[in-house]
Coordinates of C-alpha atoms in Angstrom, one line a residue:
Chain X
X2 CA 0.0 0.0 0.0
X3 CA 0.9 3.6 -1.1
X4 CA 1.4 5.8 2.1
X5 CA -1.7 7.5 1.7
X6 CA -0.9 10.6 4.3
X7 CA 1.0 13.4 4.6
X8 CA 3.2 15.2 7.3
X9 CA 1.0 18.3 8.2
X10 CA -2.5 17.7 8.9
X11 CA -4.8 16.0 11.6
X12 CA -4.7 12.3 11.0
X13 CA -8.3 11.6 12.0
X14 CA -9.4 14.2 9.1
X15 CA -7.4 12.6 6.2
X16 CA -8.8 9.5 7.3
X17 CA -12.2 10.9 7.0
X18 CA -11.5 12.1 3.1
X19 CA -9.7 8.8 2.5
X20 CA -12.8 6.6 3.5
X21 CA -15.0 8.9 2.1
X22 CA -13.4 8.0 -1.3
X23 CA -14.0 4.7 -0.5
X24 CA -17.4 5.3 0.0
X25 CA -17.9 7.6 -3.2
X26 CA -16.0 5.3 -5.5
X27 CA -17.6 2.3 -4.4
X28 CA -14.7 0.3 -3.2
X29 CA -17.0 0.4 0.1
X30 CA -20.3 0.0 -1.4
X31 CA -23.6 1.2 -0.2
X32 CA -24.9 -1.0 2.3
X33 CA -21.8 -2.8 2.7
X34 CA -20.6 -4.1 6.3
X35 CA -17.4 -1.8 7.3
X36 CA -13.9 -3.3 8.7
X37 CA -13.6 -3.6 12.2
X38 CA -12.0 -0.7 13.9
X39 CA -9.0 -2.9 14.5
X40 CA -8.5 -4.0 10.9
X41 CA -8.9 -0.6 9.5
X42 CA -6.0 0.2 12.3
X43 CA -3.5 -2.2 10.9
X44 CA -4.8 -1.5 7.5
X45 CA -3.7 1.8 7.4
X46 CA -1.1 1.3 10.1
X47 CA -2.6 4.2 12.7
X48 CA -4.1 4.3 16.1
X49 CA -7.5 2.5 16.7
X50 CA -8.7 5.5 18.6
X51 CA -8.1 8.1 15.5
X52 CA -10.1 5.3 13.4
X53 CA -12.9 5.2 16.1
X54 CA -12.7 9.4 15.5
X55 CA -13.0 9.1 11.8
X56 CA -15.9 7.0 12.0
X57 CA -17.9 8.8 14.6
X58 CA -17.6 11.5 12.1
X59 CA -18.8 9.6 9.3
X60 CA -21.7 8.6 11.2
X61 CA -22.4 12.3 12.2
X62 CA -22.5 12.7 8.4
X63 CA -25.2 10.2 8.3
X64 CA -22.4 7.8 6.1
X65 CA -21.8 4.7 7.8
X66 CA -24.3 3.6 10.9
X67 CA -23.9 1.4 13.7
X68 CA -26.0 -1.8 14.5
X69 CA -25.7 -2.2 17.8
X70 CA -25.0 -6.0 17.4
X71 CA -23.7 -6.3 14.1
X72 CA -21.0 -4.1 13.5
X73 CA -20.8 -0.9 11.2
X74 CA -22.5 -0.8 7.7
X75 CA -22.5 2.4 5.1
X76 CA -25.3 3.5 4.3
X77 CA -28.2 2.3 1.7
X78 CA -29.1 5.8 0.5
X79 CA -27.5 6.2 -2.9
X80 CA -28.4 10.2 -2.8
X81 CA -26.2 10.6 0.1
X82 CA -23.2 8.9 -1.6
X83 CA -23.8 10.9 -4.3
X84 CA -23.8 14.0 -2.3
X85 CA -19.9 12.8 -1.2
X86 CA -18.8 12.2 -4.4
X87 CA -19.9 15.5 -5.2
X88 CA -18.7 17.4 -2.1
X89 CA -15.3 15.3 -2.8
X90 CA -15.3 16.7 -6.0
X91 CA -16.2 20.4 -5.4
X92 CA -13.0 19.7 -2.7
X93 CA -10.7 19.2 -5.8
X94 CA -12.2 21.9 -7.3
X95 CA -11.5 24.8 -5.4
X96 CA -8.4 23.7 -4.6
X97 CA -7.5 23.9 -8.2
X98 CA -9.2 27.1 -8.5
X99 CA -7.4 28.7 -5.0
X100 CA -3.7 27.9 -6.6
X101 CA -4.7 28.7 -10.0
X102 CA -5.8 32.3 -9.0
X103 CA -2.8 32.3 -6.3
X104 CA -0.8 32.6 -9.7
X105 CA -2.6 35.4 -10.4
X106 CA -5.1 34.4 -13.2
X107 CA -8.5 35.8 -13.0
X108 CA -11.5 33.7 -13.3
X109 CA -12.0 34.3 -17.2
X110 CA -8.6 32.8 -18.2
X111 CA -8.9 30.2 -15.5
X112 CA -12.0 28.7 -17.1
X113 CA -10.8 29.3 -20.7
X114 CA -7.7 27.6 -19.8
X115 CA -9.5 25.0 -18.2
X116 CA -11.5 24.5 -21.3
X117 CA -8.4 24.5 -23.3
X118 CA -6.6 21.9 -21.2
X119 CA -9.6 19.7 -21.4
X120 CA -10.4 19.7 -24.9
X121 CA -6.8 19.5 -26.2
X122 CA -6.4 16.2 -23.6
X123 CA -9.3 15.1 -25.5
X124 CA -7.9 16.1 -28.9
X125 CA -4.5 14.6 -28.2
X126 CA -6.3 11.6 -26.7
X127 CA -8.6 11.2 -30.3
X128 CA -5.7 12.2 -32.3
X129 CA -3.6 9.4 -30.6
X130 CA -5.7 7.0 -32.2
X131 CA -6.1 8.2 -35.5
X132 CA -2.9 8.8 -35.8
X133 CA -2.5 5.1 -35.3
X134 CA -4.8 4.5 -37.3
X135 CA -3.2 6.5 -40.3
X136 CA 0.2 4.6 -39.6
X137 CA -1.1 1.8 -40.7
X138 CA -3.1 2.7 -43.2
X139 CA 0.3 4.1 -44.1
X140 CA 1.3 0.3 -44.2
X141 CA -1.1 -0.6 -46.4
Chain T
X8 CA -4.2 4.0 35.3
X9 CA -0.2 5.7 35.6
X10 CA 0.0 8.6 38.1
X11 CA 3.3 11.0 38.7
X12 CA 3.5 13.1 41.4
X13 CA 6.7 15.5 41.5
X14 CA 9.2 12.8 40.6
X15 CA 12.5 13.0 40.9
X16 CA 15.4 11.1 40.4
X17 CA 19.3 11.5 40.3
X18 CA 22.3 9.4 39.3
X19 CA 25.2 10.8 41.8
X20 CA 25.3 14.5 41.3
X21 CA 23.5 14.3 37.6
X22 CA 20.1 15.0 37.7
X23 CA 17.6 12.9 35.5
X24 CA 14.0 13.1 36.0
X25 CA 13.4 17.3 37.5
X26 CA 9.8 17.1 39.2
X27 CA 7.5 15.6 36.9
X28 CA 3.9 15.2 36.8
X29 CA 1.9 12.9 34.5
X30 CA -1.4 10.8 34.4
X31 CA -1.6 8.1 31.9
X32 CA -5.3 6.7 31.5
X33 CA -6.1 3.3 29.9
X34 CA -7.0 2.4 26.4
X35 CA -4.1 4.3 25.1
X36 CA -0.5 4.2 22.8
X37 CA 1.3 7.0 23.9
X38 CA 4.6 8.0 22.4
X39 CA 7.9 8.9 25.0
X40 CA 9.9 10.6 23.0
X41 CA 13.5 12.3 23.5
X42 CA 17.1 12.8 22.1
X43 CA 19.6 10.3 24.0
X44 CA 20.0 10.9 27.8
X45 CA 16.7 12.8 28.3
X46 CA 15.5 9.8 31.3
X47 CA 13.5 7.8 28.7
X48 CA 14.7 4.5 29.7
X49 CA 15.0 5.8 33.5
X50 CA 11.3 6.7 33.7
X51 CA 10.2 3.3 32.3
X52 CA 12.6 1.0 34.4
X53 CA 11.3 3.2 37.5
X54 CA 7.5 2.4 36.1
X55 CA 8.3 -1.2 35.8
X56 CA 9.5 -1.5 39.2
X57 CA 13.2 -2.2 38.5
X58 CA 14.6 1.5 39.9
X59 CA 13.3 2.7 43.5
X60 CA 15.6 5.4 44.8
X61 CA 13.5 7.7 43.5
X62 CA 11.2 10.6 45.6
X63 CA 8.0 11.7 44.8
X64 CA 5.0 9.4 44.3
X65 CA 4.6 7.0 41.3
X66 CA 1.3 5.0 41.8
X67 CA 0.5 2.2 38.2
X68 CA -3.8 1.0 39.6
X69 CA -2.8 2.9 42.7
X70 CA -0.6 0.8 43.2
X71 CA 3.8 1.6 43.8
X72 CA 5.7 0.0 41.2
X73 CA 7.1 -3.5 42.9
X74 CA 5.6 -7.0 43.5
X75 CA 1.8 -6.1 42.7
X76 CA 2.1 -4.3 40.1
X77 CA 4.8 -6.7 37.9
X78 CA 1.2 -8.9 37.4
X79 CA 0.3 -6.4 35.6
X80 CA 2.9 -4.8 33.8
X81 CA 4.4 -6.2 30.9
X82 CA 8.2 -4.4 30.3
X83 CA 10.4 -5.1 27.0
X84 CA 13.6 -3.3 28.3
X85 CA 16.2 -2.2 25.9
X86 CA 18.9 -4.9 26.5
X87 CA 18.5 -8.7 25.7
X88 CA 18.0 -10.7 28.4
X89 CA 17.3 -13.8 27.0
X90 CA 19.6 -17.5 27.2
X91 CA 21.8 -18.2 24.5
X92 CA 21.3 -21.6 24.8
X93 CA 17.0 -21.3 24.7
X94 CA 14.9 -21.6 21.1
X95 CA 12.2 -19.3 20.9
X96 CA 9.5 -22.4 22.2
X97 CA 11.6 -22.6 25.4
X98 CA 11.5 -18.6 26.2
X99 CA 7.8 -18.8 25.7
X100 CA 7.4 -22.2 27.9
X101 CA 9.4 -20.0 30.6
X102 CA 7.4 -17.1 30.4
X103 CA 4.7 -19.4 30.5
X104 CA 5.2 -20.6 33.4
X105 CA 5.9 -17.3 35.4
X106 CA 3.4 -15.1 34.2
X107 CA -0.2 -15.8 34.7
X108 CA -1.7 -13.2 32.8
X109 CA 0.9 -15.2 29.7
X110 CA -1.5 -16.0 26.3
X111 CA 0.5 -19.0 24.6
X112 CA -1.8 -19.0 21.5
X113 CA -1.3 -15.3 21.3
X114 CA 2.6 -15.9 21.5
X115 CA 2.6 -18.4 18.7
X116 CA 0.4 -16.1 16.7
X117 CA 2.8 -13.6 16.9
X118 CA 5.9 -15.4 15.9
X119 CA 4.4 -16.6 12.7
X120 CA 3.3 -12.5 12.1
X121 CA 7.2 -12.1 12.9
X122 CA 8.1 -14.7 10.8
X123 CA 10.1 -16.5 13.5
X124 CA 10.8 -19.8 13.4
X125 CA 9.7 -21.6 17.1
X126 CA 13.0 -24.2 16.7
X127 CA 15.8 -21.8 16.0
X128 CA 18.3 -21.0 18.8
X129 CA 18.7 -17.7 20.5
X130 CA 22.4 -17.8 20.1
X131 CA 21.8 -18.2 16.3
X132 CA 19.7 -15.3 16.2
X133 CA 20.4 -12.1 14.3
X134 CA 19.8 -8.5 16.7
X135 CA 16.8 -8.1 15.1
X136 CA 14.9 -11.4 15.3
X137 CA 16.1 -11.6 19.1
X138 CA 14.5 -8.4 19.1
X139 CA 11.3 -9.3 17.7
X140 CA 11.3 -12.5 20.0
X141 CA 11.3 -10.6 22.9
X142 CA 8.6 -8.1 21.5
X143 CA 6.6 -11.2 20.9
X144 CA 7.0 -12.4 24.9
X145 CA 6.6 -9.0 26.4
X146 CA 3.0 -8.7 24.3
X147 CA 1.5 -12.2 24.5
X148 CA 0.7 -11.2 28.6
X149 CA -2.6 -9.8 28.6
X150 CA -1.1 -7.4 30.9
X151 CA -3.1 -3.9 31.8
X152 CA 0.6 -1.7 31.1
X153 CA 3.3 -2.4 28.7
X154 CA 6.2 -0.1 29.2
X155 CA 8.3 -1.0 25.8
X156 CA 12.0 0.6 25.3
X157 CA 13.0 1.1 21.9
X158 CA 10.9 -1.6 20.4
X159 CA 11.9 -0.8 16.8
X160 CA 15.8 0.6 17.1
X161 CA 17.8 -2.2 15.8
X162 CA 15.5 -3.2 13.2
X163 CA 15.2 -2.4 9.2
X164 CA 12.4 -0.6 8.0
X165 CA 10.1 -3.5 6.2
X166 CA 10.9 -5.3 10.0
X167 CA 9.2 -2.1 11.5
X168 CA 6.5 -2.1 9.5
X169 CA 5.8 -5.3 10.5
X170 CA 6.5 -4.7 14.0
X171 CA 4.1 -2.4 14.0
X172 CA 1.4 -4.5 11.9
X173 CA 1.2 -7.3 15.5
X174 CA 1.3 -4.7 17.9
X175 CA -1.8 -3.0 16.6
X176 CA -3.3 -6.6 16.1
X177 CA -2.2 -7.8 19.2
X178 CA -2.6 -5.1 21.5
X179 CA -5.8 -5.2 24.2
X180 CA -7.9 -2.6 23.9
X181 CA -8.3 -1.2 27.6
X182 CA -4.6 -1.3 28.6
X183 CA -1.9 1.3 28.3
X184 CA 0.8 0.9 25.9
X185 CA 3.6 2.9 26.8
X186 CA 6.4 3.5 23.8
X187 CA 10.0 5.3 24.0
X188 CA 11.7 6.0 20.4
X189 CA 13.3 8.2 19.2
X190 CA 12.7 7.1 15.7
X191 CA 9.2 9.3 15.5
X192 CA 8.5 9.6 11.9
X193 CA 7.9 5.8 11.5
X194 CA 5.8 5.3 14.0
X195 CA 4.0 8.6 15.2
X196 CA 0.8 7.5 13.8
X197 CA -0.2 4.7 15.4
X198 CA -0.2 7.2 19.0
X199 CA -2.7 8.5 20.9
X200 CA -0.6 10.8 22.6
X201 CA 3.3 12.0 22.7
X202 CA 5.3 12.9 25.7
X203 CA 8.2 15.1 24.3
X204 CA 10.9 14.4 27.2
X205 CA 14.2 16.6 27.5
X206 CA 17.0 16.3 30.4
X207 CA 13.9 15.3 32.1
X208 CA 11.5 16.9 32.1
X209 CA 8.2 17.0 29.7
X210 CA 8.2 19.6 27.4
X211 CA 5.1 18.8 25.4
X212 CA 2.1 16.4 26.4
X213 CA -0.5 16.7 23.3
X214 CA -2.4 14.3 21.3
X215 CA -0.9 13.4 18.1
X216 CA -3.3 14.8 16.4
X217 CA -3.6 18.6 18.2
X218 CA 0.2 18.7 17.2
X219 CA -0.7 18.3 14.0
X220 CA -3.1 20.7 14.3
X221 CA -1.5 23.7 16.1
X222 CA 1.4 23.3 14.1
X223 CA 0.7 22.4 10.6
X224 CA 3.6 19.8 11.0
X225 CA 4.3 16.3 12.0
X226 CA 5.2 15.4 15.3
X227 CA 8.6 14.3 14.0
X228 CA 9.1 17.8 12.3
X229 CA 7.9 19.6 15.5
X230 CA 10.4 16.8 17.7
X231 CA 13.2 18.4 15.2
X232 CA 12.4 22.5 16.0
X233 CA 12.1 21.9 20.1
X234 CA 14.8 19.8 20.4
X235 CA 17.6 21.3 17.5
X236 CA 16.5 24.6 20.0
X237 CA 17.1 22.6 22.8
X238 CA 20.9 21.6 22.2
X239 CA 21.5 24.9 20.6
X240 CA 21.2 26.7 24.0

C-alpha cells in the first residue's frame, strides 16, 4: 500500500476524506458491512482510537451507521453517496481554483484555460488514435 | 491508570528526571519521546518496578511499582535478556510458566506474524529477530501496562513495518501501551498521545493529532524544532 498521508494535517481528518473515497468510489459500497475498527487500524497502520474518530464522524454525516449487534454498515441511500462524491469533487475543485488564482489568473482565463486543457487532452487523446490509425493505413 | 506526582530522580550529582507530573489513563498508545539521555529508559525502568531510589509518588492502579504491580505490567527493556542456549519455544514455555496473565496462543500467533521460526536457537539469532522475540513475549501477557523501550531501534524498516502491523493486532484494547523512540516519523501514527521528554522533564504532552493541528507539521518535524532549540542553547 501507497502511504496514503502526509506530514501536516490531523490524521483523523485525512482519514475521513480517505474513507469517504471509499465510500464515493464504491470500493465500500452502499450497504456494505465496514472493517472492524482494528483492521482498518492495521490497514492503514494508525491508532485504533483516531479510526474510532473518523468513523464517529462519518456517522455524524449520516455515512456509515452502527447496528448495535452487528457491526458498522454504510449507508443504503444512494443520494447521500452521491452528495460525497460530489462534495469530494467540489473539494478538488476549489483547490485547483485557489492555486490557479494564487498565480494570479483571474476567473476568465482560468475557465478558458480549463476548457483549453480539457479539450486539447481530448484532442490529443482522439488524435492518438487516429494517428494510429493513419500509420497503418500508411502500411497498407 | 499511571499517576506522577513531583518525581524525581538522580544518578550521583547528575540530575535525571526534574519534578515531573503525568497521568496516563487506559486504552491508550502514547509516544515517549527524547534525544539520547533525556530519562527515557530511567522513567520506564522506575515504572516497571526495577529502579526505587527515586522521591515523589509514582502510583500504576494505585498501586507503587514493585511486586503487585509486575502482574500487571508487561516491560520489553532495551537490552536482551534472553539464554543463548534457549529456542524461541523454550523462552515462551518460561514465560509461560511465570506469568499468569501469559497468552500462549497469542505468543505463537505472533511469531508466525514475525516470521520467527519456534525451533531456532537464541544464540543463532540475528539483533533483530532476538529483538522481535522478545517483542513477541513482552506482548502475548494480557497485561493492563506495557512499558516497551525502543521496540523498533535495531530493526530495518520492512521489520518495523511489521512490528508495528502485531502490535496494533495484538494489543488489548483497555490497557496502556507505553512507547519510548526516538525514531518518530515511523511510528507517530499509530499514537494516541506523545510525551516530548528533555533532560527530564516533559516539554510537550499533546495528542498526536492537536500537534498536528497547532502546528501544521508532523510530530517528527515539531520533535526536530524543540529539540535542535534545545541543544542549541
Amino acid at each position: 500500500m501507497t502511504d496514503p498521508f502526509d506530514d501536516k494535517s490531523p490524521i483523523y481528518l485525512q482519514l475521513v476524506i480517505i474513507f469517504k473515497e471509499k465510500i464515493a468510489n464504491g470500493t465500500w459500497p452502499v450497504g456494505g458491512r465496514v472493517d472492524t475498527v482494528r483492521d482498518l487500524a492495521v490497514q492503514f497502520r494508525v491508532n485504533p482510537n483516531t479510526v474510532q474518530r473518523a468513523l464517529a464522524e462519518l456517522e455524524r454525516e449520516k455515512l456509515v451507521f452502527s447496528e448495535r449487534t452487528s457491526g458498522r454498515f454504510i449507508t443504503s441511500d444512494e443520494d447521500t453517496v452521491r452528495g460525497v462524491r460530489d462534495h469530494l469533487a467540489n473539494l478538488c475543485i476549489r483547490e485547483y481554483a485557489d492555486r490557479m488564482s494564487r498565480l494570479g489568473y483571474g476567473s476568465d482565463v482560468i475557465l478558458k484555460m480549463t476548457e483549453e486543457y480539457i479539450r486539447e487532452k481530448r484532442f490529443s487523446d482522439n488524435r492518438g488514435v487516429r494517428e494510429k490509425g493513419e500509420e497503418k493505413h500508411d502500411f497498407d | 491508570m499511571i499517576s506522577i506526582k513531583n518525581l524525581n530522580k538522580n544518578y550521583g550529582s547528575t540530575v535525571v528526571l526534574k519534578d515531573m507530573n503525568l497521568e496516563l489513563g487506559s486504552g491508550r498508545i502514547v509516544g515517549l519521546v527524547g534525544p539520547n539521555g533525556s530519562g527515557k529508559t530511567t522513567l520506564l525502568k522506575i515504572l516497571a518496578g526495577l529502579t526505587s531510589d527515586y522521591t515523589g509518588k509514582v502510583l500504576i492502579e494505585g498501586s507503587e511499582p514493585g511486586v503487585d504491580t509486575c502482574a500487571i505490567v508487561s516491560f520489553l527493556p532495551e537490552k536482551t535478556y534472553l539464554s543463548d542456549w534457549m529456542r524461541s519455544v523454550d523462552a515462551i514455555d518460561y514465560f509461560n510458566d511465570f506469568y499468569a496473565d501469559f497468552d500462549r496462543l497469542k505468543a505463537n500467533e505472533m511469531l508466525t506474524q514475525l516470521r520467527l521460526n519456534p525451533k531456532q536457537k537464541i544464540k543463532t539469532m540475528s539483533k533483530g529477530m532476538q529483538e522481535k522475540l522478545q517483542l513477541t513475549l513482552v506482548m502475548a501477557r494480557n497485561a493492563k501496562v506495557y512499558l516497551l523501550d525502543e521496540p523498533i531501534a535495531g530493526v530495518d524498516p520492512a521489520t518495523r513495518s511489521l512490528i508495528m502491523d502485531a502490535l496494533l493486532k495484538q494489543y488489548c484494547e483497555d490497557s496502556l501501551m507505553v512507547f519510548a523512540t526516538h525514531l518518530i516519523s515511523d511510528v507517530e501514527r499509530i499514537f494516541d498521545q506523545v510525551i516530548f521528554l528533555g533532560f527530564g522533564e516533559i516539554k510537550i504532552n499533546e495528542e498526536v493529532d492537536r500537534i498536528r493541528e497547532k502546528y501544521g507539521k508532523s510530530v517528527d518535524e515539531v520533535f526536530r524544532e524543540v529539540f535542535s532549540c534545545l541543544v542549541s542553547l
